[in-house]
Coordinates of C-alpha atoms in Angstrom, one line a residue:
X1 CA -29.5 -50.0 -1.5
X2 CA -27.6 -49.2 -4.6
X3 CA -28.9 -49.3 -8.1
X4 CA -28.4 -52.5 -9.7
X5 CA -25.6 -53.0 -12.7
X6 CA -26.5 -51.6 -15.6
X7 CA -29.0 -48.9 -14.2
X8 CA -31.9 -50.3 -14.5
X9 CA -34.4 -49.2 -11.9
X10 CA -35.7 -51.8 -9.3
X11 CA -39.6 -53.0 -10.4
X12 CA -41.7 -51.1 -7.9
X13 CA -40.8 -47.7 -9.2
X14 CA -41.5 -48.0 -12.6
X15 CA -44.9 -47.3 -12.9
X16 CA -44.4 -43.9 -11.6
X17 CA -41.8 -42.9 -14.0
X18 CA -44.1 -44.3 -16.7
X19 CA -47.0 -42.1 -15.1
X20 CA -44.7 -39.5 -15.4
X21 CA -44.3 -39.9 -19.0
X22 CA -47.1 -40.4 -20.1
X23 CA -48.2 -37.2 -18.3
X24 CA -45.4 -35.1 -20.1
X25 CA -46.4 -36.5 -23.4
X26 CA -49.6 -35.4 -23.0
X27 CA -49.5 -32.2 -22.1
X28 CA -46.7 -31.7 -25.0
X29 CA -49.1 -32.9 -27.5
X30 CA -52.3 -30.7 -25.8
X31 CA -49.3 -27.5 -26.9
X32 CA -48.9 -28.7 -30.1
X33 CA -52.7 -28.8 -30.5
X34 CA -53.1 -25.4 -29.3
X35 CA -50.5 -24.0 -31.3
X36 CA -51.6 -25.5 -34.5
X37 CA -55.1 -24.8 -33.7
X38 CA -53.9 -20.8 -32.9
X39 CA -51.3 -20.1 -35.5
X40 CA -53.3 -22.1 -38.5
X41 CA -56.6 -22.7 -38.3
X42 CA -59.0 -19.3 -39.3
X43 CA -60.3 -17.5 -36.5
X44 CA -64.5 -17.7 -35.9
X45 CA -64.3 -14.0 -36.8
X46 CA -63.5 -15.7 -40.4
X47 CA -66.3 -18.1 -40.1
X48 CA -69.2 -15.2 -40.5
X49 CA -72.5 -16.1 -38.8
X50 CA -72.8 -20.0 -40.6
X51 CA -68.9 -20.7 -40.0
X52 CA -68.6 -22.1 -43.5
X53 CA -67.0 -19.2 -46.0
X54 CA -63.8 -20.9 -45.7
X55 CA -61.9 -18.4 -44.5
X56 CA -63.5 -15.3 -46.2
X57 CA -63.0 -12.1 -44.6
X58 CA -63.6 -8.8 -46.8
X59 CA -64.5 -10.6 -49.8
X60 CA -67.6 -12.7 -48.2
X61 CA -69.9 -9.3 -48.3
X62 CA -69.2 -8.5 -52.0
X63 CA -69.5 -12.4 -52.7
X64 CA -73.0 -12.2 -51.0
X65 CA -74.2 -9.1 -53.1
X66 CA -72.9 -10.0 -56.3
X67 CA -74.7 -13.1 -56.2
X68 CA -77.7 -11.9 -54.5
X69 CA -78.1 -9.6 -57.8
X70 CA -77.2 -12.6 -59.9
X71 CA -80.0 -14.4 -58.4
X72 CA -82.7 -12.4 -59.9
X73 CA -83.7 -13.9 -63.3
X74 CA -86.0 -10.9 -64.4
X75 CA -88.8 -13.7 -66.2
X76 CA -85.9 -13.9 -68.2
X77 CA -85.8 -10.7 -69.9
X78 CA -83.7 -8.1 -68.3
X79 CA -81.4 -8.3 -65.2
X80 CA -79.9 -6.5 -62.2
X81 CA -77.0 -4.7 -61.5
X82 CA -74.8 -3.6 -58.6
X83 CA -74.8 0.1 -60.0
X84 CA -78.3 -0.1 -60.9
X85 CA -80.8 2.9 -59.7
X86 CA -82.3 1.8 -56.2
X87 CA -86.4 1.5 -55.7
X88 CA -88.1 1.9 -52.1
X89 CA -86.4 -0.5 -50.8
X90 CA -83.2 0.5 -51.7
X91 CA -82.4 -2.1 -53.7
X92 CA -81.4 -2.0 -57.4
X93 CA -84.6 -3.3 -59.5
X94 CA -84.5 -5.1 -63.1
X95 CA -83.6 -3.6 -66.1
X96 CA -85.4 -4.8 -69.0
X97 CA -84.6 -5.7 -72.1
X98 CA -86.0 -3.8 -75.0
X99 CA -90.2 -4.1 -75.3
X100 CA -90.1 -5.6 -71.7
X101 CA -91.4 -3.6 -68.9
X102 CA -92.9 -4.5 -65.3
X103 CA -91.3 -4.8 -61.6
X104 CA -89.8 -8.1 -63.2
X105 CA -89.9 -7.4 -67.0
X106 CA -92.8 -9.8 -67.9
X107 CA -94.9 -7.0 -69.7
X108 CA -93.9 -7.5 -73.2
X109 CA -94.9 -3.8 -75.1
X110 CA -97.4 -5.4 -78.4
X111 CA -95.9 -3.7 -81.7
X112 CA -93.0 -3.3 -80.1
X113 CA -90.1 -1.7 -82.4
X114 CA -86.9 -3.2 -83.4
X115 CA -83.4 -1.6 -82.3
X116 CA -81.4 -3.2 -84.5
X117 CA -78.9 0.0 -84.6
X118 CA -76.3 -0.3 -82.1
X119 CA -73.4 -3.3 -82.2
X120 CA -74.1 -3.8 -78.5
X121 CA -72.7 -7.9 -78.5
X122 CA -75.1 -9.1 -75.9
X123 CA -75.1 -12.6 -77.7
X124 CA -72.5 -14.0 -75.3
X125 CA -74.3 -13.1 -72.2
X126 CA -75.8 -16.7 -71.6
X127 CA -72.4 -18.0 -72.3
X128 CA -71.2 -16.2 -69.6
X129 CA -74.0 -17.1 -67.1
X130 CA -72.9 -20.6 -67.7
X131 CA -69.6 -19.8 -66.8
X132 CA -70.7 -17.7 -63.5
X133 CA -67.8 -19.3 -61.1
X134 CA -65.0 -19.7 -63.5
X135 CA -65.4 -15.6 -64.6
X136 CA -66.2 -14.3 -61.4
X137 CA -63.8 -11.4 -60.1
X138 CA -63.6 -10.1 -56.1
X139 CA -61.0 -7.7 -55.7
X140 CA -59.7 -6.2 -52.7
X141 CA -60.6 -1.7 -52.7
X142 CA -57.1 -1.5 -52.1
X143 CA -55.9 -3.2 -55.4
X144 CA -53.7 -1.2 -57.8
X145 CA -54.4 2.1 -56.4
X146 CA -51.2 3.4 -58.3
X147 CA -50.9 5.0 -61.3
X148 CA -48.8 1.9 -62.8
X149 CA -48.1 -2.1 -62.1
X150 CA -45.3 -4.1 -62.7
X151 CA -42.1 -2.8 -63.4
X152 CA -43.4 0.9 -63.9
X153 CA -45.9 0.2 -66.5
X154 CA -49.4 1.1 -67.1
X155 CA -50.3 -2.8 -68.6
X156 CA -50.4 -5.9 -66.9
X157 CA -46.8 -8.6 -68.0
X158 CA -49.8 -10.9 -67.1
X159 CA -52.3 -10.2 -69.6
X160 CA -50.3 -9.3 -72.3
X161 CA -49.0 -12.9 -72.1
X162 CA -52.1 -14.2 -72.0
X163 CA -53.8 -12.4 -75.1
X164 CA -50.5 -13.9 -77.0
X165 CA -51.6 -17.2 -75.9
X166 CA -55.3 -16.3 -77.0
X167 CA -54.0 -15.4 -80.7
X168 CA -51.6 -18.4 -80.7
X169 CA -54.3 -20.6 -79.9
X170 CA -57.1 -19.4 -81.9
X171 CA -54.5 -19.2 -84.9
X172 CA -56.4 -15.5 -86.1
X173 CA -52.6 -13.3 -85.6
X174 CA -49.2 -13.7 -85.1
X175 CA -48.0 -11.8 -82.1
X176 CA -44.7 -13.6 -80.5
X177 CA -42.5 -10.9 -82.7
X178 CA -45.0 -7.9 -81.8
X179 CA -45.6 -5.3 -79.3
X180 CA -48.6 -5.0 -77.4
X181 CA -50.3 -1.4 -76.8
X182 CA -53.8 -1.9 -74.4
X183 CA -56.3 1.0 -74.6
X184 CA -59.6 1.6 -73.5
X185 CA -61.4 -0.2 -76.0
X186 CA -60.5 0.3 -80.1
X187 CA -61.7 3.5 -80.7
X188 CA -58.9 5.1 -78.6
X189 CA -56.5 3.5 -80.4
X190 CA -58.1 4.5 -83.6
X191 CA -56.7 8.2 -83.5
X192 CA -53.4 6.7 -81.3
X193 CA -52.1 4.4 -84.3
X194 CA -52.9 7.1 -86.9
X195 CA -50.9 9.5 -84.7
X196 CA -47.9 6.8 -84.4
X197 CA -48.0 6.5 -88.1
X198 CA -47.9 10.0 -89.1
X199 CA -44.9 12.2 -89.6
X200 CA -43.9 14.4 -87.1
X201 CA -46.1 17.9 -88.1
X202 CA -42.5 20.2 -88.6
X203 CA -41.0 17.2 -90.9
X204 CA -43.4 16.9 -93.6
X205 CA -46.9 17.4 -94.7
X206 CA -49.9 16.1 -93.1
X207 CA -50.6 12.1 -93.9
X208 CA -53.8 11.3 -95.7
X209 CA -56.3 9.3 -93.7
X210 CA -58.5 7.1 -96.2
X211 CA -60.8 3.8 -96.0
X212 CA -62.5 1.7 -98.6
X213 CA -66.1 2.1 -99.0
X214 CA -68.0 1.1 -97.0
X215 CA -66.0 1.8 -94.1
X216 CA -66.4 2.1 -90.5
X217 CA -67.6 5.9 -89.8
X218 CA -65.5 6.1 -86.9
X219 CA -62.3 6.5 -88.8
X220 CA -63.8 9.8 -90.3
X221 CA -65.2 10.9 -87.4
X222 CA -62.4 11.1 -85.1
X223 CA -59.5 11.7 -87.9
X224 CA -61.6 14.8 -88.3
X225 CA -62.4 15.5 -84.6
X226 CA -59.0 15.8 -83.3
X227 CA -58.0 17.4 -86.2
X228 CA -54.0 16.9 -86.0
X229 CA -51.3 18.7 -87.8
X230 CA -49.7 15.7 -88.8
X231 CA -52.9 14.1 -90.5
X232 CA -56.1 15.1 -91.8
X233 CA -59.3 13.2 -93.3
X234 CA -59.1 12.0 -97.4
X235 CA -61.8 10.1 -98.1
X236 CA -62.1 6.9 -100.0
X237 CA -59.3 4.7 -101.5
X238 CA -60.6 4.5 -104.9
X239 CA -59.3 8.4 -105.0
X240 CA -56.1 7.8 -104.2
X241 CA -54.9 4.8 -105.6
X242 CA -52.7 5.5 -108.2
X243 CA -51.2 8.8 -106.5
X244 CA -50.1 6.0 -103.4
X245 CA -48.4 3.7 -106.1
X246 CA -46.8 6.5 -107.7
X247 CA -45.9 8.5 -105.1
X248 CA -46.2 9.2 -101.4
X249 CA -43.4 11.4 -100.2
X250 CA -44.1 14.2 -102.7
X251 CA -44.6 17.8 -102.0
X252 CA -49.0 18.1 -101.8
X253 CA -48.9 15.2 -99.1
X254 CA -47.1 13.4 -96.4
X255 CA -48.1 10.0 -97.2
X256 CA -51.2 7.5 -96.7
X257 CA -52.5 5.8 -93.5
X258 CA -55.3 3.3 -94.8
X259 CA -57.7 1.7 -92.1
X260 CA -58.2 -1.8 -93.4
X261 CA -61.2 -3.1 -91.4
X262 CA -61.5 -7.2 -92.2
X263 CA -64.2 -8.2 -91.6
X264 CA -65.5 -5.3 -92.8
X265 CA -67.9 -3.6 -90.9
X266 CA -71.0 -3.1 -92.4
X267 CA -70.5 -5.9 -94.8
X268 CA -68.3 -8.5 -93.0
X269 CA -66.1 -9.0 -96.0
X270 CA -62.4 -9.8 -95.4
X271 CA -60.3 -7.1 -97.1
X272 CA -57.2 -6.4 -97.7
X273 CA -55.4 -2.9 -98.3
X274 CA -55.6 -1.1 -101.3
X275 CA -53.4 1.4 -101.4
X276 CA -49.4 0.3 -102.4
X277 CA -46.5 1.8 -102.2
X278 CA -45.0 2.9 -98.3
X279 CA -48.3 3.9 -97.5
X280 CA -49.3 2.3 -94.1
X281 CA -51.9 0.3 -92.8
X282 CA -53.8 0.1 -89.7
X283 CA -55.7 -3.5 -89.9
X284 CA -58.7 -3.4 -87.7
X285 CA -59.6 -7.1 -87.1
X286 CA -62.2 -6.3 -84.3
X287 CA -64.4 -9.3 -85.9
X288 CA -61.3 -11.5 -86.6
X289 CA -62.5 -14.5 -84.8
X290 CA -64.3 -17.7 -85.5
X291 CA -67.7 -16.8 -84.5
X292 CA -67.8 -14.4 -86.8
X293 CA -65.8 -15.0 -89.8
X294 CA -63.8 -17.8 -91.0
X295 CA -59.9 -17.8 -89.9
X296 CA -58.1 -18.8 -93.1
X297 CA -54.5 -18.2 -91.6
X298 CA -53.2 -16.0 -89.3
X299 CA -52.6 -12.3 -89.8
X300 CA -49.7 -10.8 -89.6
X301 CA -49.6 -7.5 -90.4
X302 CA -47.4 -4.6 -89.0
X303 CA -50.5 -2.4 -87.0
X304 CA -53.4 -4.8 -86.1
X305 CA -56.1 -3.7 -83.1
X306 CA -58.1 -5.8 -81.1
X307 CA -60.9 -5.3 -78.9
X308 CA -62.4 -7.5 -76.4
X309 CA -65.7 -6.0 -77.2
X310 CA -66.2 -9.0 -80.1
X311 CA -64.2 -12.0 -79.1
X312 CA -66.1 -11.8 -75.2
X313 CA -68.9 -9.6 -75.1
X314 CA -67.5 -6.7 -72.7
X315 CA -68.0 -4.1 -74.4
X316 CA -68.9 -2.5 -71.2
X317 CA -65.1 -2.8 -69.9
X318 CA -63.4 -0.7 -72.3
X319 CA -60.5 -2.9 -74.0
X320 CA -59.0 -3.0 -76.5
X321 CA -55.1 -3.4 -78.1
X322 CA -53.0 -2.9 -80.9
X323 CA -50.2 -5.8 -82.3
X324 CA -47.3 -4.0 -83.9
X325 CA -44.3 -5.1 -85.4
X326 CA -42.1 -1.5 -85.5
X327 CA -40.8 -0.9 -82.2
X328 CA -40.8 3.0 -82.6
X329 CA -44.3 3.0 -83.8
X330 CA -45.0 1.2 -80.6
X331 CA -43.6 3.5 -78.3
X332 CA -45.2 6.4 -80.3
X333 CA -48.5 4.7 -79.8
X334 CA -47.9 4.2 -76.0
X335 CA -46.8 7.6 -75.5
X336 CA -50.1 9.3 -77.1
X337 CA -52.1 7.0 -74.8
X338 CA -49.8 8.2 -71.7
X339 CA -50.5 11.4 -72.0
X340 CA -54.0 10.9 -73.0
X341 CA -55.1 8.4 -70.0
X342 CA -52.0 6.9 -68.6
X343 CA -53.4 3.7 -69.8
X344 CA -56.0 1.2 -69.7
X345 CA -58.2 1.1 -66.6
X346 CA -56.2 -1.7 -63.9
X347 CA -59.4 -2.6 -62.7
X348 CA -60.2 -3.1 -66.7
X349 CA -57.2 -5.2 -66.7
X350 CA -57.4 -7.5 -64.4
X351 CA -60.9 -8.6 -65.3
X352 CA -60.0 -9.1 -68.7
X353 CA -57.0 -11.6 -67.4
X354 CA -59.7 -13.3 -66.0
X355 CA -62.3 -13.4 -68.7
X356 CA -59.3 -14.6 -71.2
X357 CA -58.1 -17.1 -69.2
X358 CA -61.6 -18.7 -69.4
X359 CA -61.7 -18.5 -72.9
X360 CA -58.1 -20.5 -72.9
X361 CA -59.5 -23.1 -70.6
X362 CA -62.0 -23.8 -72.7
X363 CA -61.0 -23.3 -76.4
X364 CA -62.1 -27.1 -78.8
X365 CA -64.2 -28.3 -75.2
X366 CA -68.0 -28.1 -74.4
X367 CA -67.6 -24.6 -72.6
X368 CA -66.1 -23.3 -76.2
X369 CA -66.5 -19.2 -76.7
X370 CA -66.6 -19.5 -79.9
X371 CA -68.2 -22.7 -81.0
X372 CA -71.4 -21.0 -78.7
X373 CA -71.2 -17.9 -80.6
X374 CA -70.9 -19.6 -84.3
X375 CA -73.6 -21.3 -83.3
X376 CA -75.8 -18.4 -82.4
X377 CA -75.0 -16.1 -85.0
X378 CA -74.9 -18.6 -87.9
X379 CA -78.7 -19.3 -86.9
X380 CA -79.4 -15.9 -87.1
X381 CA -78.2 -15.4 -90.2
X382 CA -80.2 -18.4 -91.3
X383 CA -83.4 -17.0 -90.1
X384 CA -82.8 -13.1 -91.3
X385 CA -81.7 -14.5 -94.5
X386 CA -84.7 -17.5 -94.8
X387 CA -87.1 -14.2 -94.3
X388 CA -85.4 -12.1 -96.4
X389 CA -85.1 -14.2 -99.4
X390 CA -88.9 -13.9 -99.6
X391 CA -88.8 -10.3 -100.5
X392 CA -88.2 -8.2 -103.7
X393 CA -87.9 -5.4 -101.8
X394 CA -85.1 -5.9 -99.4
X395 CA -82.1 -8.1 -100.1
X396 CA -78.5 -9.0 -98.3
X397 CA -75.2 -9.5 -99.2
X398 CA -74.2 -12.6 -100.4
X399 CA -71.7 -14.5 -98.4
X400 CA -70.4 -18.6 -99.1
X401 CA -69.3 -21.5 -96.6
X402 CA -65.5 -20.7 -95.8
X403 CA -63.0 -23.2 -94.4
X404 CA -62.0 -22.1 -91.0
X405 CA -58.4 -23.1 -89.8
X406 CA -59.7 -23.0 -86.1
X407 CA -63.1 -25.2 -86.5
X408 CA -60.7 -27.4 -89.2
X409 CA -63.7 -28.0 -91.6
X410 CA -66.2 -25.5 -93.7
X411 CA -68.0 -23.0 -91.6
X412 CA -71.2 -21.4 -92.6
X413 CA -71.5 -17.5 -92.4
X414 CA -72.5 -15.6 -89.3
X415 CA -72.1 -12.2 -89.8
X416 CA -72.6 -9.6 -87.1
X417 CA -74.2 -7.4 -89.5
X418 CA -76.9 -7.9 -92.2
X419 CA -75.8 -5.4 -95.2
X420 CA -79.4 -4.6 -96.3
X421 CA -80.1 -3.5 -99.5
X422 CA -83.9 -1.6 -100.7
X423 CA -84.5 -3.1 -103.7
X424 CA -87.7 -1.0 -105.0
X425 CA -87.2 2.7 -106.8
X426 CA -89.1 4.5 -104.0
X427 CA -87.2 3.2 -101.3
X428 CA -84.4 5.5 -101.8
X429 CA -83.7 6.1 -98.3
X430 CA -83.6 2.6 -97.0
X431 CA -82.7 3.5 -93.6
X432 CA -86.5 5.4 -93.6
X433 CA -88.2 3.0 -95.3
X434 CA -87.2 0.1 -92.5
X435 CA -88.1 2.8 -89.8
X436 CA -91.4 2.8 -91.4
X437 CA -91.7 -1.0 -90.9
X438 CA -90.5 -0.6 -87.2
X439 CA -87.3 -1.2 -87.5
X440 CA -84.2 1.1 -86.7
X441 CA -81.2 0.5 -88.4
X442 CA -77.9 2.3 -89.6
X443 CA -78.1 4.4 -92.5
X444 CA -75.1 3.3 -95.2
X445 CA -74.4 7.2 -95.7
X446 CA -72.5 7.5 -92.5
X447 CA -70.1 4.0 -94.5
X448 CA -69.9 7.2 -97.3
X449 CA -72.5 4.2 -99.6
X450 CA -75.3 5.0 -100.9
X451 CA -78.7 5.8 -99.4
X452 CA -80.1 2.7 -100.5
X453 CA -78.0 0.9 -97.8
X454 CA -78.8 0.3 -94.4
X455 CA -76.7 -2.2 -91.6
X456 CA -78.8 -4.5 -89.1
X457 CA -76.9 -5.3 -86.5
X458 CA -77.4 -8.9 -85.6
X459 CA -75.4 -8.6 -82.1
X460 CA -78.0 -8.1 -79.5
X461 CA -79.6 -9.7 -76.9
X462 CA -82.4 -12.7 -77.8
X463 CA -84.9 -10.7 -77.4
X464 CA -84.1 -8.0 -79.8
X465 CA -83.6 -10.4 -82.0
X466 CA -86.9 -12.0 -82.0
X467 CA -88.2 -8.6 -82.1
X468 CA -86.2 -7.6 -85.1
X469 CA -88.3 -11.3 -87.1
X470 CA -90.8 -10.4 -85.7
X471 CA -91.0 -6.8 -87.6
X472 CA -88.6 -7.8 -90.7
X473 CA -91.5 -11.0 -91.4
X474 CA -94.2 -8.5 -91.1
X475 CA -92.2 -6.5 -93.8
X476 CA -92.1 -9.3 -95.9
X477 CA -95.7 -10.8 -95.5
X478 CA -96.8 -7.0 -96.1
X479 CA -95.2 -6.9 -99.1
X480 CA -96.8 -10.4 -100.1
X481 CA -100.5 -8.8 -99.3
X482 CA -100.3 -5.7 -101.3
X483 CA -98.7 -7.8 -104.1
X484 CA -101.8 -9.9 -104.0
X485 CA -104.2 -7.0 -103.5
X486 CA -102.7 -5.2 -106.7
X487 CA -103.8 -8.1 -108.6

């Protein structure tokens, strides 16, 4: 029998073609399944033993240490780390804190003394314990294993736009219309900008390296320690300022280059250069941000340095960079750190684009850097000073409420030094006579000051802190006693 008109297939055989498509179907969509299931989904080996790091491979086992180490609170007064010396067990133990000892640092040493030397800026390491996830940083071994990254450079496109957006938006330098130069940390670029600023050493005479009093040693130091043809050490600015406005170019000398420190460290004073003229100007604005200082505008100099030691805390990283404006001074400067290192560690780099980009996130919000740190460091000042202003022996320096562009209202001070002054005849050496009370500090003779000087350094971790009260209140109340007894 034929097929009826139209093809249409005669009743009793349509449930088998429907069987049979139903069956195709099926087995089409069981592929697709597969396929999707083979080609998309992580494999078990993903999965680790709980099947739920979400796809981790060769990152789960550094996740795992990093926060097993995290995990370890210490009693709250020291911590461990991944590098850190291994016990029996093999496992790295706590370091503690100053005046903390014990398996878990919960033996506090009685009398202990004060280190309030070093400018180790251990402040911001609960505000980064807050911010564990956002900061964290897993790398692969194999990342940037060559000598440069993008392009054929030694710095990361990345994080140089980034740090422009950090100074943008904290409002502290203008850097759109400058060039960026990373180093490891701002000491090394200490010697590299004085270097890019010099003449060449067949052209002219050497430049004259010079500070204001009190300065930051370092200048001195190294100026002197590398000991170039095209510079040398000259001291203070208040010996050379009228030879700079006269003259710089003339036959005894080659010029000026004047480190500008603001704020200044030891005194946290903002400063600007003395020295006219063409001399030029390396502006060292380490503690140019708002939980230090106030930000009254912007700066814009032609040489400014950075380091991420102040704004962040990681000191430990080695970061730093310079802003300048003259495109040959630039290259100078990048071509002394090429031959010197080749450049900032990448490693260095890339957690600093991570660390800075949490910063951005939260800059005016609840998770602010540096609303947490004016916060700290104002009430420190406020206690050292409360103390302090009890004594005739020891006194600070004097610093007002500012406006601060970035907080847009009056800020109080929060200096990361105390610029301690001995007050009494005897105490001629006041570095001595607060080492006598149990407190180490910074003698002012190494800022070329007097004796009488000493810096506290009011960086360090809470703990030092209340150790340094602790000894500077027994200073005072001493003083109290024996004025009593002499009576």
């Amino acid at each position: 029998m034929e097929p009826a008109a139209g093809g249409v297939q005669p009743a009793g055989r349509r449930p088998a073609v429907l069987g049979l498509l139903a069956l195709l179907g099926s087995s089409l969509l069981l592929n697709a399944l597969f396929l999707a299931h083979h080609f998309l989904s992580p494999s078990r080996s993903l999965l680790g033993n709980d099947g739920g790091s979400c796809g981790l491979s060769w990152a789960l086992q550094a996740a795992r240490e990093a926060e097993a180490v995290g995990a370890v609170d210490c009693s709250g007064h020291g911590q461990v780390f991944l590098d850190g010396v291994g016990g029996e067990d093999g496992r790295p133990g706590c370091e503690c804190n100053a005046c903390f000892a014990g398996p878990d640092c919960s033996i506090r040493t009685p009398n202990c003394t004060a280190d309030a030397d070093s400018g180790n800026p251990l402040f911001l390491e609960p505000y980064w314990r807050r911010h564990a996830v956002a900061s964290a940083v897993v790398f692969s071994g194999w990342h940037r294993m060559s000598y440069t990254t993008t392009d054929g450079k030694f710095q990361s496109v990345e994080l140089e736009r980034q740090i422009r957006r950090l100074h943008g938006a904290v409002g502290n330098a203008v850097a759109g219309d400058k060039h960026l130069v990373f180093a490891a940390g701002s000491l090394q670029l200490i010697n590299a900008l004085v270097y890019a600023l010099s003449p060449d050493a067949d052209a002219s005479p050497p430049a004259r390296v010079v500070a204001t009093v009190p300065y930051y040693p370092v200048y001195r130091i190294q100026t002197q320690m590398f000991d170039g043809r095209e510079y040398r050490w000259s001291g203070s600015t208040s010996l050379w300022a009228n030879a700079s406005r006269n003259s710089t170019t003339d036959g005894d000398h080659g010029g000026f280059v004047e480190f500008v420190t603001s704020p200044n460290n030891p005194d946290g004073q903002l400063c600007k250069a003395v020295l006219g003229g063409s001399a030029a100007a390396i502006f060292d604005h380490a503690y140019y941000w708002p939980h230090f200082t106030h930000i009254p505008a912007p700066s814009d100099e032609d040489v400014m340095m950075f380091t991420m030691s102040k704004p962040s805390g990681h000191a430990g990283s080695r970061f730093g960079w310079a802003l300048i404006r003259d495109e040959n001074v630039a290259k100078k400067a990048y071509s002394y750190l090429q031959d010197n290192t080749m450049g900032a560690s990448r490693d260095t780099q890339l957690r600093m684009l991570g660390v800075v980009k949490v910063m951005l996130a939260n800059l005016h919000g609840e998770g602010d850097i540096f609303a947490f740190g004016h916060d700290v460091m104002r009430t420190r000042w406020r206690r050292l000073n409360a103390a302090v202003s009890r004594s005739r022996r020891i006194s600070l320096q004097k610093m007002a409420p500012e406006y601060c562009t970035y907080f847009n209202r009056i800020r109080e001070p929060s200096p990361a030094y105390a610029w301690v002054k001995c007050e009494r005849e005897e105490d001629e050496d006041c570095q001595e006579a607060l080492l006598k009370a149990k407190i180490i500090t910074r003698t002012g003779v190494g800022n070329e000051a007097s004796s009488r000087y000493t810096r506290i350094s009011l960086l360090k971790s809470n703990d030092d802190f209340d150790v340094l009260m602790e000894r500077v209140t027994d200073l005072v109340n001493a003083e109290k006693f024996d004025a009593s007894s002499s009576m």
